[in-house]
Coordinates of C-alpha atoms in Angstrom, one line a residue:
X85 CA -11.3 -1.9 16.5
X86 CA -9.0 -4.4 14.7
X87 CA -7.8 -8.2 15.0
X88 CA -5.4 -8.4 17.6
X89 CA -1.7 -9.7 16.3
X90 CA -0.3 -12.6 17.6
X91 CA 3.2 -11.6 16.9
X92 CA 6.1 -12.0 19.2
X93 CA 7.5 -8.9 18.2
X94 CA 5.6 -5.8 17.0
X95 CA 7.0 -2.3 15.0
X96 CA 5.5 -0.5 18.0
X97 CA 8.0 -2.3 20.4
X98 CA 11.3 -1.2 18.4
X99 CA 9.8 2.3 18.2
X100 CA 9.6 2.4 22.2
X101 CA 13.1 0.7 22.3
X102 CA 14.9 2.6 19.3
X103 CA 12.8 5.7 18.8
X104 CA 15.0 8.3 21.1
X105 CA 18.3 8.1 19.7
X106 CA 16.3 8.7 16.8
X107 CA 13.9 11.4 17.7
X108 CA 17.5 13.3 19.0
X109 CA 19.5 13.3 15.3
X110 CA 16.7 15.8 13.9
X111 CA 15.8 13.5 11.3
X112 CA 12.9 12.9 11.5
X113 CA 10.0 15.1 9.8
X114 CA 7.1 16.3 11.8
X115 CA 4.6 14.1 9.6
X116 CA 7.0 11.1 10.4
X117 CA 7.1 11.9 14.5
X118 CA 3.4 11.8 14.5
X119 CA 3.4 8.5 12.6
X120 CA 5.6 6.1 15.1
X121 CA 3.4 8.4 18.0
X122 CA 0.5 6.5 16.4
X123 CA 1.8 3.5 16.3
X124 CA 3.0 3.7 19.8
X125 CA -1.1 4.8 21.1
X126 CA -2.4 1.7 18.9
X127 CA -4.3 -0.5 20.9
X128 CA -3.1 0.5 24.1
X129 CA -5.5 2.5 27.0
X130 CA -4.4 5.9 25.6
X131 CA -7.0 5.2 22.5
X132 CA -10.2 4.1 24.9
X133 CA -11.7 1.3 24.2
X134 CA -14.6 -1.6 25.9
X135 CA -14.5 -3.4 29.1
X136 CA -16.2 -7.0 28.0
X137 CA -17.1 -10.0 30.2
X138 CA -17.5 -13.3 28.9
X139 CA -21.0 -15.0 29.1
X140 CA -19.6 -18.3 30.0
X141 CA -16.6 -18.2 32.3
X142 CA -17.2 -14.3 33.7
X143 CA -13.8 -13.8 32.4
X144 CA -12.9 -9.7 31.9
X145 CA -11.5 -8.7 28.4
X146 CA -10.3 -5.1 27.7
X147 CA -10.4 -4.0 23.7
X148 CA -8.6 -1.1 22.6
X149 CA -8.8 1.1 19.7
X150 CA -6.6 1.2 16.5
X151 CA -5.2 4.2 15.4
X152 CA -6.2 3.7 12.2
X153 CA -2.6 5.5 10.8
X154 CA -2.2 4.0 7.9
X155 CA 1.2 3.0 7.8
X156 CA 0.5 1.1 11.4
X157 CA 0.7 -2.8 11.0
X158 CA -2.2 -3.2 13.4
X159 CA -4.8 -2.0 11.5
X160 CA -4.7 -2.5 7.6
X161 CA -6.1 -6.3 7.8
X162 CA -9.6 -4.8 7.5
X163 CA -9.4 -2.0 5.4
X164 CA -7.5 -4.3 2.8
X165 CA -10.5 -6.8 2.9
X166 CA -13.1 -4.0 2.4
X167 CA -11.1 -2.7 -0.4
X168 CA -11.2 -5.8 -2.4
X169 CA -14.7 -6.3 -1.7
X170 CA -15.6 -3.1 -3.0
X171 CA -13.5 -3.5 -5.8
X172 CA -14.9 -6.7 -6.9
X173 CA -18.3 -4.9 -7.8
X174 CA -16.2 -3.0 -10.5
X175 CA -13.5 -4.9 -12.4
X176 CA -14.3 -6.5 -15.9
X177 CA -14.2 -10.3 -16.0
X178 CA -11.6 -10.1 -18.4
X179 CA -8.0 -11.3 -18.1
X180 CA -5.6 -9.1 -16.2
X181 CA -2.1 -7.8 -17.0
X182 CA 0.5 -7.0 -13.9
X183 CA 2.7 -4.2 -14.8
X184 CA 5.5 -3.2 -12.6
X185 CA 6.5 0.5 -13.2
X186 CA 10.3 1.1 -11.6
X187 CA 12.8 4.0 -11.6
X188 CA 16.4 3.7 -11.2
X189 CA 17.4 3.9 -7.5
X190 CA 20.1 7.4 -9.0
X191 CA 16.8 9.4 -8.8
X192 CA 15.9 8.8 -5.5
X193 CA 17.8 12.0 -4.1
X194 CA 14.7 14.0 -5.9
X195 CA 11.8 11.6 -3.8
X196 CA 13.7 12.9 -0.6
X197 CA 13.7 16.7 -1.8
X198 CA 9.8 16.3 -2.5
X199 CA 8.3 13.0 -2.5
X200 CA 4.7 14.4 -3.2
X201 CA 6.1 15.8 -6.7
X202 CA 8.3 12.5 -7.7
X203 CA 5.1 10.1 -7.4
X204 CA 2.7 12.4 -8.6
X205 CA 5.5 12.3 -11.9
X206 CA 5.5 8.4 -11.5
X207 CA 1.4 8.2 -11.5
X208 CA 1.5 10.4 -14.7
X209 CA 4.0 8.9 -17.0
X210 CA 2.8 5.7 -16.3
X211 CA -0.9 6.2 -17.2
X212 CA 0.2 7.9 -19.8
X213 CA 2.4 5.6 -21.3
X214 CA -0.9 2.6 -20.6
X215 CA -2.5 5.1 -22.5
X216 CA -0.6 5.8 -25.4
X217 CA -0.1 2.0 -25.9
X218 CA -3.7 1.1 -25.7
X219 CA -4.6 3.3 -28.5
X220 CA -1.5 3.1 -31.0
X221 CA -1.3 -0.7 -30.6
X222 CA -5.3 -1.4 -30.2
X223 CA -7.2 1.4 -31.0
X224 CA -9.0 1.8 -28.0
X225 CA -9.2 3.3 -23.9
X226 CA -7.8 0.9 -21.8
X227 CA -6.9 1.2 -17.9
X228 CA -5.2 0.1 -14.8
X229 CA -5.9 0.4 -11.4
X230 CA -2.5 1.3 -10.0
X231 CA -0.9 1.0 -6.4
X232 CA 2.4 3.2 -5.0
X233 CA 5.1 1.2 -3.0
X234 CA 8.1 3.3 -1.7
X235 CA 10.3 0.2 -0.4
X236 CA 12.4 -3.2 -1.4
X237 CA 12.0 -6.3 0.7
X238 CA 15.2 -4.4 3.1
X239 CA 13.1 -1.3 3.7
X240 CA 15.6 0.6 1.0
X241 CA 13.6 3.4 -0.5
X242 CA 12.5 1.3 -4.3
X243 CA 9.6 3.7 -5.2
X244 CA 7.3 1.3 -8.3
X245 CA 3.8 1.1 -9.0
X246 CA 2.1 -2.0 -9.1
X247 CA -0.6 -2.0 -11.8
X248 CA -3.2 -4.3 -13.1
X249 CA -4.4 -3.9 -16.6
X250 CA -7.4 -5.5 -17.6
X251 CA -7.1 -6.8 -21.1
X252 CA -10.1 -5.1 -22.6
X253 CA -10.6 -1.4 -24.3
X254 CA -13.3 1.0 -25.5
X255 CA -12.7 1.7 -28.7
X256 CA -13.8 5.2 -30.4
X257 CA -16.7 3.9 -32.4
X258 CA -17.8 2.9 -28.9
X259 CA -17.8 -0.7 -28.4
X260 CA -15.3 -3.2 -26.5
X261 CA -12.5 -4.6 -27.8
X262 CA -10.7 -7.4 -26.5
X263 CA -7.0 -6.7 -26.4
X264 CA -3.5 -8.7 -25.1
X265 CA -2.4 -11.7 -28.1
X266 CA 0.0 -13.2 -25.6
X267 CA -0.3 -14.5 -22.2
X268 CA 3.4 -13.1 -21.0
X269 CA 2.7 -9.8 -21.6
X270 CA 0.5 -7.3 -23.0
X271 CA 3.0 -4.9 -24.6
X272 CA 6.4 -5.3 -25.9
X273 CA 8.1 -4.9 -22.3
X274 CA 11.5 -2.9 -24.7
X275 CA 9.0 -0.6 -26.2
X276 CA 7.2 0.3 -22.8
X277 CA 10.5 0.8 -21.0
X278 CA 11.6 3.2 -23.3
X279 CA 8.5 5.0 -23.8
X280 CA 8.4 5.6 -19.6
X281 CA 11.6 6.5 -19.5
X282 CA 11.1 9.2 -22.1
X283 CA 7.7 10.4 -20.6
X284 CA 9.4 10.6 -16.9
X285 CA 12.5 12.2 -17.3
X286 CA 10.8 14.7 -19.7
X287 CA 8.4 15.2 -16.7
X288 CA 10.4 15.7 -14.0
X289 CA 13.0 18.1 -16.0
X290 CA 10.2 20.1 -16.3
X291 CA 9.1 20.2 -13.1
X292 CA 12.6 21.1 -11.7
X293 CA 13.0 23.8 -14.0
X294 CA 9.6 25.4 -13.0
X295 CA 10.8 25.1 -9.2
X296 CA 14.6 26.4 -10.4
X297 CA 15.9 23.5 -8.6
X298 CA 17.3 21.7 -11.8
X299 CA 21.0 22.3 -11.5
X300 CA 21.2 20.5 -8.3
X301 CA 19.4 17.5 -9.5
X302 CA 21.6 17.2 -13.3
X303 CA 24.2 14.4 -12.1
X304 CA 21.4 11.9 -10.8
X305 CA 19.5 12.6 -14.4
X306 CA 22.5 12.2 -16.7
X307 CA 22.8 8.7 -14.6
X308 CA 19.4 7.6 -15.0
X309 CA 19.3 8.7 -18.5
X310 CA 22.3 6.5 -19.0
X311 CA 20.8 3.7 -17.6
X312 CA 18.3 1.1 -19.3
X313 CA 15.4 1.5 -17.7
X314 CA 12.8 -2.1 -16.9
X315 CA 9.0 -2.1 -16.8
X316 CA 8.5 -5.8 -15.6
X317 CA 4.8 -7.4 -17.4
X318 CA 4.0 -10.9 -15.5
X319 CA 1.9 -13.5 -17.1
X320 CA -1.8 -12.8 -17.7
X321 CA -4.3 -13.7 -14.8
X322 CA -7.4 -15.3 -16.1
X323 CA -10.8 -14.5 -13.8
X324 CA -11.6 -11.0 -12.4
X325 CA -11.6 -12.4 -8.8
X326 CA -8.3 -13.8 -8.9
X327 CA -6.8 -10.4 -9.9
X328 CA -8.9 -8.5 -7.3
X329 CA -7.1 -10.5 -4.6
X330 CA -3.9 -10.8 -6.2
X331 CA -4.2 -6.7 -5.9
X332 CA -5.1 -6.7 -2.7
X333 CA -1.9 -8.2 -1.8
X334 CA -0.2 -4.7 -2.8
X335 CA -3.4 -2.2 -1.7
X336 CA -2.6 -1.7 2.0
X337 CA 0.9 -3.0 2.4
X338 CA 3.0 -1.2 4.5
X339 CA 6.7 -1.7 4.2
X340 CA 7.0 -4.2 7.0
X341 CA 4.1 -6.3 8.6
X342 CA 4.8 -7.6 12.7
X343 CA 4.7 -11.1 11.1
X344 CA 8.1 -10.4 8.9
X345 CA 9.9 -9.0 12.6
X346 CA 12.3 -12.3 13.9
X347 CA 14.0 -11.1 16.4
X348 CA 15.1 -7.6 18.3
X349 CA 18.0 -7.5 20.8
X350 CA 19.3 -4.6 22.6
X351 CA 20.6 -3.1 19.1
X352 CA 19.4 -4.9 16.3
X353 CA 16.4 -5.9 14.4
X354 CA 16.2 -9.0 12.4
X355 CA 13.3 -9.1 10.1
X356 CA 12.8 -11.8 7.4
X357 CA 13.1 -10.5 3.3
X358 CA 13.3 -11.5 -0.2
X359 CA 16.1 -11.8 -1.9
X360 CA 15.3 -11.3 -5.6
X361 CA 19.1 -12.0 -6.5
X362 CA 18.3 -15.7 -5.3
X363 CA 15.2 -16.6 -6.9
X364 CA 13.2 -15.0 -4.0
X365 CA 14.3 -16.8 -1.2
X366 CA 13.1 -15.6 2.4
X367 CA 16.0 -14.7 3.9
X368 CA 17.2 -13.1 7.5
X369 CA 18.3 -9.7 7.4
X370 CA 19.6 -7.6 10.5
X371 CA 19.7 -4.0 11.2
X372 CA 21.0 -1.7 14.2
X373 CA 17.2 -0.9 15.7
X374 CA 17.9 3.0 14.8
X375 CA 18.5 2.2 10.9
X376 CA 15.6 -0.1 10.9
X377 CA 13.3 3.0 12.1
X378 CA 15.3 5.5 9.3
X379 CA 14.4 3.2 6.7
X380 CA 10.8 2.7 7.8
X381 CA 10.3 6.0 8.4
X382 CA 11.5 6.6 4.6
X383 CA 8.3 5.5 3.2
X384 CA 5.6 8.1 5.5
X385 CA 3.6 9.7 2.9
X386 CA 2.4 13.2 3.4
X387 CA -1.0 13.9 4.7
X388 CA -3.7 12.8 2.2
X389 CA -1.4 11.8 -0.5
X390 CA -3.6 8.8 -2.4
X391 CA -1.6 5.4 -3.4
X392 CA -4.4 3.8 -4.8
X393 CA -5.3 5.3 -8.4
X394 CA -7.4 4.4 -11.4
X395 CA -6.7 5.1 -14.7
X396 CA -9.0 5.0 -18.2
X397 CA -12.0 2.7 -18.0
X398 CA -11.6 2.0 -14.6
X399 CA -11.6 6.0 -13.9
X400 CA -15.2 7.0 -12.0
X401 CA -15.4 9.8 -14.1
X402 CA -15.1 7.5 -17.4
X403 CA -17.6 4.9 -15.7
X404 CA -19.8 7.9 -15.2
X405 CA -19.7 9.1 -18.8
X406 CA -19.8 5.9 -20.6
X407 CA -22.6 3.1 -20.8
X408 CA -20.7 0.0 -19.7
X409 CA -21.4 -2.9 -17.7
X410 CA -18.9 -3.6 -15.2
X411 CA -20.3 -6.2 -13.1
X412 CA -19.7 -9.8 -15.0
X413 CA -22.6 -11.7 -15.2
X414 CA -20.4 -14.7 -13.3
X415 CA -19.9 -13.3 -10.2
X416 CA -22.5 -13.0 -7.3
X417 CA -26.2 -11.4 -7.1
X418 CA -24.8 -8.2 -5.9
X419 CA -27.5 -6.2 -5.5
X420 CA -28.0 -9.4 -2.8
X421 CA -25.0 -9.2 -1.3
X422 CA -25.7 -5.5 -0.8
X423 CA -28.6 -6.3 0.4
X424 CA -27.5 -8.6 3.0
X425 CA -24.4 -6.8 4.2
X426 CA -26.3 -3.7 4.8
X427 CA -27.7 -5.5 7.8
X428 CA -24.6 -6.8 9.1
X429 CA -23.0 -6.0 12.3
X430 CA -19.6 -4.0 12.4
X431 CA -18.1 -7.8 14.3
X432 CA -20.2 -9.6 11.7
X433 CA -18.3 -8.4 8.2
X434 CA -15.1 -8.3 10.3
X435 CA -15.7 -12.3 10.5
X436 CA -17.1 -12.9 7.1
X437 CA -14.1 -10.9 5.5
X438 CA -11.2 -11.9 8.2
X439 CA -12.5 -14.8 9.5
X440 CA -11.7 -13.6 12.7
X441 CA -14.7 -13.6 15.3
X442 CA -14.4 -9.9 18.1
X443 CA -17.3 -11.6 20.0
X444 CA -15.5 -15.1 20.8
X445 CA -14.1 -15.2 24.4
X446 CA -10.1 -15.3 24.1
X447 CA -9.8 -17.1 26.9
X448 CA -12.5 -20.6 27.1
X449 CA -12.8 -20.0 23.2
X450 CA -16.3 -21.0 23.2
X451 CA -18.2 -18.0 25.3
X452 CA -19.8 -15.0 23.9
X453 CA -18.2 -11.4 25.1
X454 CA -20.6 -8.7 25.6
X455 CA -19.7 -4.9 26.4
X456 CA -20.3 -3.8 29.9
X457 CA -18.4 -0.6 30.0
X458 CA -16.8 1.7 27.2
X459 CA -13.3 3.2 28.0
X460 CA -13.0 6.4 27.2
X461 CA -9.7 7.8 25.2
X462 CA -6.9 9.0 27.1
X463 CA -6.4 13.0 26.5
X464 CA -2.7 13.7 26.1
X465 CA -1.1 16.0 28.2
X466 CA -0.9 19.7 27.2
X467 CA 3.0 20.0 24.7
X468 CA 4.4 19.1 21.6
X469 CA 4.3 16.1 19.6
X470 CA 8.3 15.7 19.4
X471 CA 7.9 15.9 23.6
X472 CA 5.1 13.7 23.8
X473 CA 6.4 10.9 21.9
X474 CA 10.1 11.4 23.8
X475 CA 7.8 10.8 26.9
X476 CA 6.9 7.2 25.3
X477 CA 10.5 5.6 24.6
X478 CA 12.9 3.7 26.5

């Protein structure tokens, strides 16, 4: 079970409101139907859940399940916070690098044919080009742990990865090297730019050919190649904790949280973005409610496709293989932390990681709730998936 959200309005309530007119163009994918289905069962009766009472004021509190989907709003707070933790056991206390990856918006036609095979391209043109520039300019293995967003602050399809390079290598003598002489960036940003754009493009023309699909695709490609292509490198980031949560802003993002939602009406949604034209500024954008849902449902990954990735030294194989030492002698006993967290509760790390305490009465905010009955789950009625969630909406 997850925090609750205090938001006003919630992605789940434009599904219910929005989702037919959608559901009856056709275009929506089965993997996408079953999606805004889960988001619809989250934390409602349909999931189970427990029947608490309050020690203090006897009040009755129900708790339902999450659905645990992924790209569900409701339940990434947690899984986020684990994921840092865990990843604070294993980053270098080194200075980090954050290296946006982009791809002109022409190529997107080829994400929508098969989205699988354009990111898989984008994952392996941009290790490789980390790694090429790790060893011509230093000499040595460097890394990146890398994250995959599909979306722009509007919910247009912007597929990037998000990758933080630690400023450190292992050279092939076998010792560390420090790398990164400047603070604004750890490569020439020109040189990696074009060096990306070569390794994609040569990528993905390969790719089509093998599938024969390559004569449909050769407008968009003569466009991007004509294009100058941008690999963004902000400033350095000094201490391995900072970077670890800096990350974790990017980890489990979804492309819109309940707390960016303003307003919905009877046919639009008004969410809040930023608008990167206008030195970031948070500003209001509208949609009808059936676009917002089209563009939301643009960025549903296939089943088991992995958007967290780590490349070189950060690699488990390469950690496996090489003798390094990848907890900083700064941080933490962790071997005591371990130690102490394998005796906590399932409500105890939620409230040392989220600060948010499941056993605290909602309502007299000083009571302890305790579990008197567990709610089993709801089985769905016999049918399809398409008719079940057409049962759901307005």
């Amino acid at each position: 079970m997850e925090k609750h959200c205090n938001s006003k309005h919630e992605l789940a309530h434009i599904v219910r409101q929005f989702g037919k007119s959608l559901l009856q163009s056709g275009e929506l994918s089965p993997k996408q139907i079953k999606v805004l289905y889960n988001i619809l069962q989250c934390r409602t009766a349909s999931l189970g859940g427990h029947e608490q009472v309050c020690k203090d004021c006897g009040v009755i509190h129900y708790s339902y399940n999450s659905c645990r989907d992924r790209h569900c709003p409701k339940c990434q707070g947690t899984k986020q916070a684990l994921w840092i933790e865990k990843l604070m056991k294993s980053t270098l206390a080194v200075k980090h690098y954050h290296i946006i990856f982009t791809v002109p918006h022409e190529l997107n036609q080829i994400y929508l044919w098969d989205r699988r095979l354009y990111c898989n391209i984008l994952f392996r043109a941009a290790s490789r080009t980390l790694h090429s520039f790790g060893y011509t300019h230093y000499g040595c293995e460097t890394g990146a742990v890398a994250v995959l967003h599909t979306w722009g602050q509007n919910l247009s399809l912007h597929p990037h990865l998000h990758c933080i390079v630690p400023a450190a290598g292992y050279s092939l003598s076998g010792k560390w090297r420090h790398i990164g002489k400047y603070d604004n960036y750890l490569y020439p940003v020109h040189q990696l730019s074009a060096a990306f754009k070569g390794k994609f493009l040569d990528s993905i023309k390969r790719e089509l050919r093998k599938l024969s699909a390559m004569d449909g695709f050769k407008v968009c490609l003569e466009k991007a190649h004509q294009k100058k292509w941008v690999v963004y490198c902000e400033p350095s980031m000094a201490g391995a904790e900072h970077v670890i949560r800096y990350l974790g802003q990017y980890t489990h993002r979804i492309a819109i949280s309940n707390q960016r939602i303003l307003n919905v009406d009877p046919t639009h949604v008004t969410f809040v973005a930023k608008d990167y034209r206008d030195r970031a500024q948070k500003k209001p954008v509208s949609l009808t409610g059936e676009e917002f849902l089209r563009r939301f449902s643009l960025h549903v990954m296939p089943d088991g496709y992995v958007r967290i990735r780590r490349f070189g030294i950060y690699h488990h194989s390469t950690k496996l293989h090489l003798d390094l030492q990848f907890v900083p002698d700064e941080k933490p006993d962790i071997e005591q932390m371990a130690a102490d967290q394998n005796d906590e509760t399932a409500s105890e790390r939620i409230l040392r990681l989220n600060g948010f305490d499941l056993t605290k009465c909602p309502h007299c905010k000083e009571g302890r709730l305790i579990v008197i009955r567990t709610l089993p789950r709801i089985r769905s009625p016999a049918g399809n998936l398409p008719l079940l969630l057409f049962a759901k909406l307005q």
